[in-house]
XYZ file of C-alpha atoms in Angstrom:
295
model
C 10.825 -235.406 -12.667
C 9.606 -236.268 -9.207
C 8.038 -239.692 -8.770
C 4.760 -240.014 -6.891
C 4.378 -243.326 -5.103
C 1.176 -244.300 -3.331
C 2.200 -246.820 -0.666
C -1.250 -247.426 0.833
C -1.629 -250.996 -0.390
C -3.838 -253.768 0.883
C -2.801 -257.393 1.309
C -4.906 -258.296 -1.738
C -3.169 -255.672 -3.887
C 0.268 -256.864 -2.853
C -0.472 -260.350 -4.156
C -1.108 -259.044 -7.657
C 1.249 -257.841 -10.416
C 2.013 -254.258 -11.389
C 1.421 -252.629 -14.743
C 3.016 -250.015 -16.960
C 0.497 -247.660 -18.603
C 1.999 -245.783 -21.561
C 0.184 -242.611 -22.588
C 0.100 -241.176 -26.066
C 2.126 -238.127 -26.952
C 3.464 -238.417 -30.470
C 7.187 -237.716 -30.554
C 7.189 -237.071 -26.804
C 5.983 -240.637 -26.307
C 9.225 -241.971 -27.776
C 10.671 -241.456 -24.288
C 8.826 -244.679 -23.404
C 11.426 -246.570 -25.443
C 14.294 -245.407 -23.254
C 12.309 -246.107 -20.110
C 11.619 -249.675 -21.263
C 15.311 -250.157 -21.978
C 16.171 -249.091 -18.417
C 13.533 -251.438 -16.998
C 14.748 -254.339 -19.131
C 18.388 -253.826 -18.141
C 17.401 -253.942 -14.460
C 15.116 -256.995 -14.614
C 11.993 -254.890 -14.136
C 9.968 -256.128 -17.096
C 6.306 -255.189 -16.505
C 3.941 -258.172 -16.195
C 1.204 -256.016 -17.747
C 1.438 -253.181 -20.282
C -1.338 -250.941 -21.551
C -1.009 -248.110 -24.025
C -2.673 -245.421 -26.056
C -1.544 -244.129 -29.452
C 2.275 -243.943 -29.434
C 2.221 -245.701 -26.075
C 0.224 -248.542 -27.641
C 2.681 -248.922 -30.506
C 5.736 -248.997 -28.252
C 4.090 -251.164 -25.608
C 2.663 -253.569 -28.166
C 5.964 -254.041 -29.972
C 7.731 -254.632 -26.657
C 5.060 -257.108 -25.541
C 5.439 -259.112 -28.733
C 9.199 -259.385 -28.247
C 10.927 -256.406 -29.868
C 13.844 -254.958 -27.910
C 13.824 -251.203 -27.177
C 16.626 -250.493 -29.662
C 14.684 -252.320 -32.353
C 11.596 -250.287 -31.508
C 13.650 -247.094 -31.792
C 14.718 -248.134 -35.273
C 11.166 -249.020 -36.250
C 9.871 -245.682 -34.962
C 11.480 -244.031 -37.966
C 9.256 -246.141 -40.205
C 6.056 -245.813 -38.163
C 6.245 -242.139 -37.146
C 4.904 -239.229 -39.153
C 7.800 -239.201 -41.576
C 6.148 -236.728 -43.932
C 5.964 -234.147 -41.179
C 9.484 -234.854 -39.943
C 10.837 -234.191 -43.431
C 8.947 -230.913 -43.625
C 10.349 -229.844 -40.256
C 13.881 -230.660 -41.446
C 13.556 -228.684 -44.663
C 16.213 -226.025 -45.182
C 13.659 -223.470 -46.317
C 11.386 -222.093 -43.580
C 7.913 -223.666 -43.618
C 5.322 -221.976 -41.410
C 3.544 -224.238 -38.941
C 0.220 -223.159 -40.427
C 1.267 -224.504 -43.834
C 2.400 -227.808 -42.363
C -0.887 -228.083 -40.484
C -2.845 -227.223 -43.607
C -1.082 -229.886 -45.648
C -1.799 -232.441 -42.942
C -5.485 -231.534 -42.696
C -6.026 -231.433 -46.456
C -4.374 -234.831 -46.849
C -6.356 -236.223 -43.925
C -9.658 -235.044 -45.379
C -8.914 -236.670 -48.714
C -7.867 -239.947 -47.082
C -10.880 -239.936 -44.760
C -13.196 -239.634 -47.743
C -11.455 -242.625 -49.309
C -11.859 -244.572 -46.061
C -15.594 -243.901 -46.051
C -15.840 -244.861 -49.701
C -14.285 -247.735 -51.549
C -11.516 -249.497 -49.633
C -8.111 -249.142 -51.337
C -5.920 -250.803 -48.768
C -4.207 -249.598 -45.636
C -0.455 -249.235 -45.966
C 0.079 -248.546 -42.272
C -1.946 -251.565 -41.190
C -0.037 -253.694 -43.685
C 3.244 -252.498 -42.160
C 2.074 -253.328 -38.641
C 0.929 -256.742 -39.829
C 4.352 -257.303 -41.335
C 6.005 -256.396 -38.016
C 3.889 -258.459 -35.623
C 2.337 -261.061 -37.888
C -0.985 -262.643 -37.017
C -0.266 -262.881 -33.285
C -3.279 -262.476 -31.036
C -3.164 -260.126 -28.050
C -4.214 -262.912 -25.684
C -1.190 -264.976 -26.821
C 1.445 -262.356 -25.998
C 4.110 -263.256 -23.395
C 3.339 -259.965 -21.616
C -0.303 -259.223 -20.871
C -1.260 -256.279 -23.084
C -4.165 -253.995 -23.844
C -4.741 -250.746 -25.730
C -7.663 -248.508 -26.573
C -9.255 -246.523 -29.374
C -12.366 -244.407 -29.911
C -15.179 -245.598 -32.173
C -16.520 -242.648 -34.163
C -19.703 -244.591 -34.952
C -20.757 -245.101 -31.326
C -18.677 -242.348 -29.731
C -17.430 -244.864 -27.170
C -14.001 -245.978 -25.983
C -13.034 -249.435 -27.257
C -10.548 -251.602 -25.352
C -8.497 -254.224 -27.165
C -7.478 -257.183 -24.995
C -8.084 -259.938 -27.537
C -7.789 -260.383 -31.285
C -5.087 -259.495 -33.826
C -2.456 -257.191 -32.342
C -1.833 -255.349 -35.603
C -5.482 -254.264 -35.834
C -5.490 -252.959 -32.275
C -2.289 -250.956 -32.769
C -3.535 -249.514 -36.046
C -6.733 -248.295 -34.393
C -5.058 -246.795 -31.336
C -2.562 -244.722 -33.334
C -5.035 -243.014 -35.696
C -4.327 -239.460 -34.499
C -7.004 -237.004 -35.676
C -6.130 -235.034 -38.830
C -2.859 -236.943 -39.275
C -3.671 -240.636 -39.710
C -6.983 -241.763 -41.151
C -9.294 -243.879 -38.980
C -8.996 -247.659 -38.890
C -11.981 -249.567 -40.169
C -13.339 -252.720 -38.545
C -16.820 -254.184 -39.142
C -19.322 -251.554 -38.021
C -16.604 -249.347 -36.549
C -14.460 -246.376 -37.549
C -11.666 -246.155 -34.986
C -9.347 -243.310 -34.016
C -6.747 -242.477 -31.370
C -7.867 -243.638 -27.920
C -6.337 -240.539 -26.373
C -9.392 -238.511 -27.360
C -11.289 -240.121 -24.483
C -8.618 -241.775 -22.348
C -4.951 -241.014 -22.914
C -3.797 -242.978 -19.856
C -5.366 -246.489 -19.818
C -4.995 -247.113 -16.086
C -8.393 -248.714 -15.537
C -7.688 -251.057 -18.439
C -4.499 -252.152 -16.671
C -6.483 -252.914 -13.529
C -9.025 -254.928 -15.519
C -6.105 -256.972 -16.825
C -5.175 -257.842 -13.246
C -2.853 -255.074 -12.066
C -2.980 -253.920 -8.467
C -0.487 -251.107 -8.988
C -0.034 -248.975 -12.083
C 3.051 -246.960 -13.035
C 2.629 -244.098 -15.512
C 5.561 -242.304 -17.183
C 4.080 -238.835 -17.701
C 5.265 -237.357 -21.009
C 2.413 -234.912 -21.546
C 2.852 -231.150 -21.714
C 0.358 -228.955 -19.879
C -1.772 -226.703 -22.031
C -0.610 -223.100 -22.242
C -2.692 -220.023 -22.904
C -3.026 -219.171 -26.577
C -3.502 -215.512 -27.572
C -6.901 -214.838 -29.126
C -5.270 -213.204 -32.156
C -3.803 -216.572 -33.158
C -7.251 -218.057 -33.767
C -7.359 -216.749 -37.314
C -8.523 -219.889 -39.114
C -10.841 -222.840 -38.661
C -7.838 -225.141 -38.811
C -6.181 -223.451 -35.835
C -9.407 -223.751 -33.865
C -9.761 -227.446 -34.691
C -6.137 -228.099 -33.777
C -6.572 -226.262 -30.485
C -9.732 -228.226 -29.729
C -7.849 -231.505 -30.173
C -5.143 -230.206 -27.811
C -7.740 -229.318 -25.174
C -9.432 -232.718 -25.432
C -6.146 -234.641 -25.231
C -4.914 -232.608 -22.277
C -8.125 -233.207 -20.358
C -8.133 -236.928 -21.182
C -4.618 -237.098 -19.731
C -4.800 -234.906 -16.644
C -8.182 -236.272 -15.549
C -6.801 -239.843 -15.540
C -3.395 -239.336 -13.907
C -4.739 -239.293 -10.307
C -5.737 -242.950 -10.787
C -2.055 -243.995 -11.025
C -0.047 -245.405 -8.112
C 3.304 -244.138 -9.376
C 3.930 -241.227 -11.725
C 7.347 -240.198 -12.995
C 7.506 -237.036 -15.077
C 9.517 -237.092 -18.297
C 9.583 -233.786 -20.151
C 11.098 -234.105 -23.650
C 11.842 -230.715 -25.193
C 9.977 -231.539 -28.391
C 6.499 -230.933 -29.694
C 4.030 -233.701 -30.452
C 4.964 -233.873 -34.138
C 8.674 -233.130 -33.896
C 10.199 -236.465 -34.931
C 13.579 -234.938 -35.752
C 15.194 -235.759 -32.372
C 14.302 -239.381 -31.758
C 17.621 -240.365 -30.153
C 17.578 -237.459 -27.701
C 14.022 -238.215 -26.575
C 14.753 -241.932 -26.140
C 17.918 -241.122 -24.181
C 15.985 -238.791 -21.873
C 13.451 -241.506 -21.110
C 16.223 -243.861 -20.060
C 18.017 -241.191 -18.043
C 14.912 -240.298 -16.041
C 14.059 -243.952 -15.410
C 17.561 -244.674 -14.113
C 17.378 -241.620 -11.865
C 14.281 -243.156 -10.233
C 15.553 -246.735 -10.263
C 15.297 -247.235 -6.495
C 11.681 -246.070 -6.520
C 10.878 -248.363 -9.437
C 12.491 -251.370 -7.748
C 10.510 -250.779 -4.558
C 7.333 -250.335 -6.567
C 7.826 -253.591 -8.480
C 8.816 -255.492 -5.326
C 5.579 -254.664 -3.513
C 3.895 -257.613 -5.154
C 6.567 -260.202 -4.307
């Protein structure tokens, strides 16, 4: 949990605001909620927030005016509740079965997405939460990203309806079906860039703070690769890890937060949120100095 602060700033940088870049991470990303609560309580509200996947959801809701405790409550509605219920089941359910159910469901929903449109419950929920507000109208400057499967390119959202941007950024492969916009099929931005630091700089930030909630990839015994599903799941892990670790060096301040949960373990929301706040408060002096560099 050691913070890394790069103090080599120019006069031009010091005249500009700082940004908070929130990476994706599924349930691990819920630590961002506690961190935001600590920042809010200490008058350290970020002038700029960018996010990917879970980071986009939390950052976007905060930017539109939701308080951290409200976001924590909403996370129960927006998280992968089907999976959380399976994990909480009293009878043992092998991870492979859970993964299979997710993939089978995803394939069926993806086929529907590519065929006749039957509505998007998740997008409707996001629209209900944030209304028709445009990103460029938010009181906190905000941006998030997604990946367009049609072009294979990263797409940054800095304008337009907030609910559409959040829906696109959170479409985690094999769990949530892609979001559809004219000419685009959009999925989780973390596949290409899980830490939108450059986006924060394009929005005007001179210094970018990243709470690092990712877990480094561990070796996986060859004997465990006994199905195509396991291989696909591992491939997604490799891609997400690379798209995180390759971007982190671009940050000016990194504080490690290491929730003891897996990406899809939404059974310990309160503990993860509390850890995020605890770590932020432990580095409060560093955060205050970091924010004050631009004043």
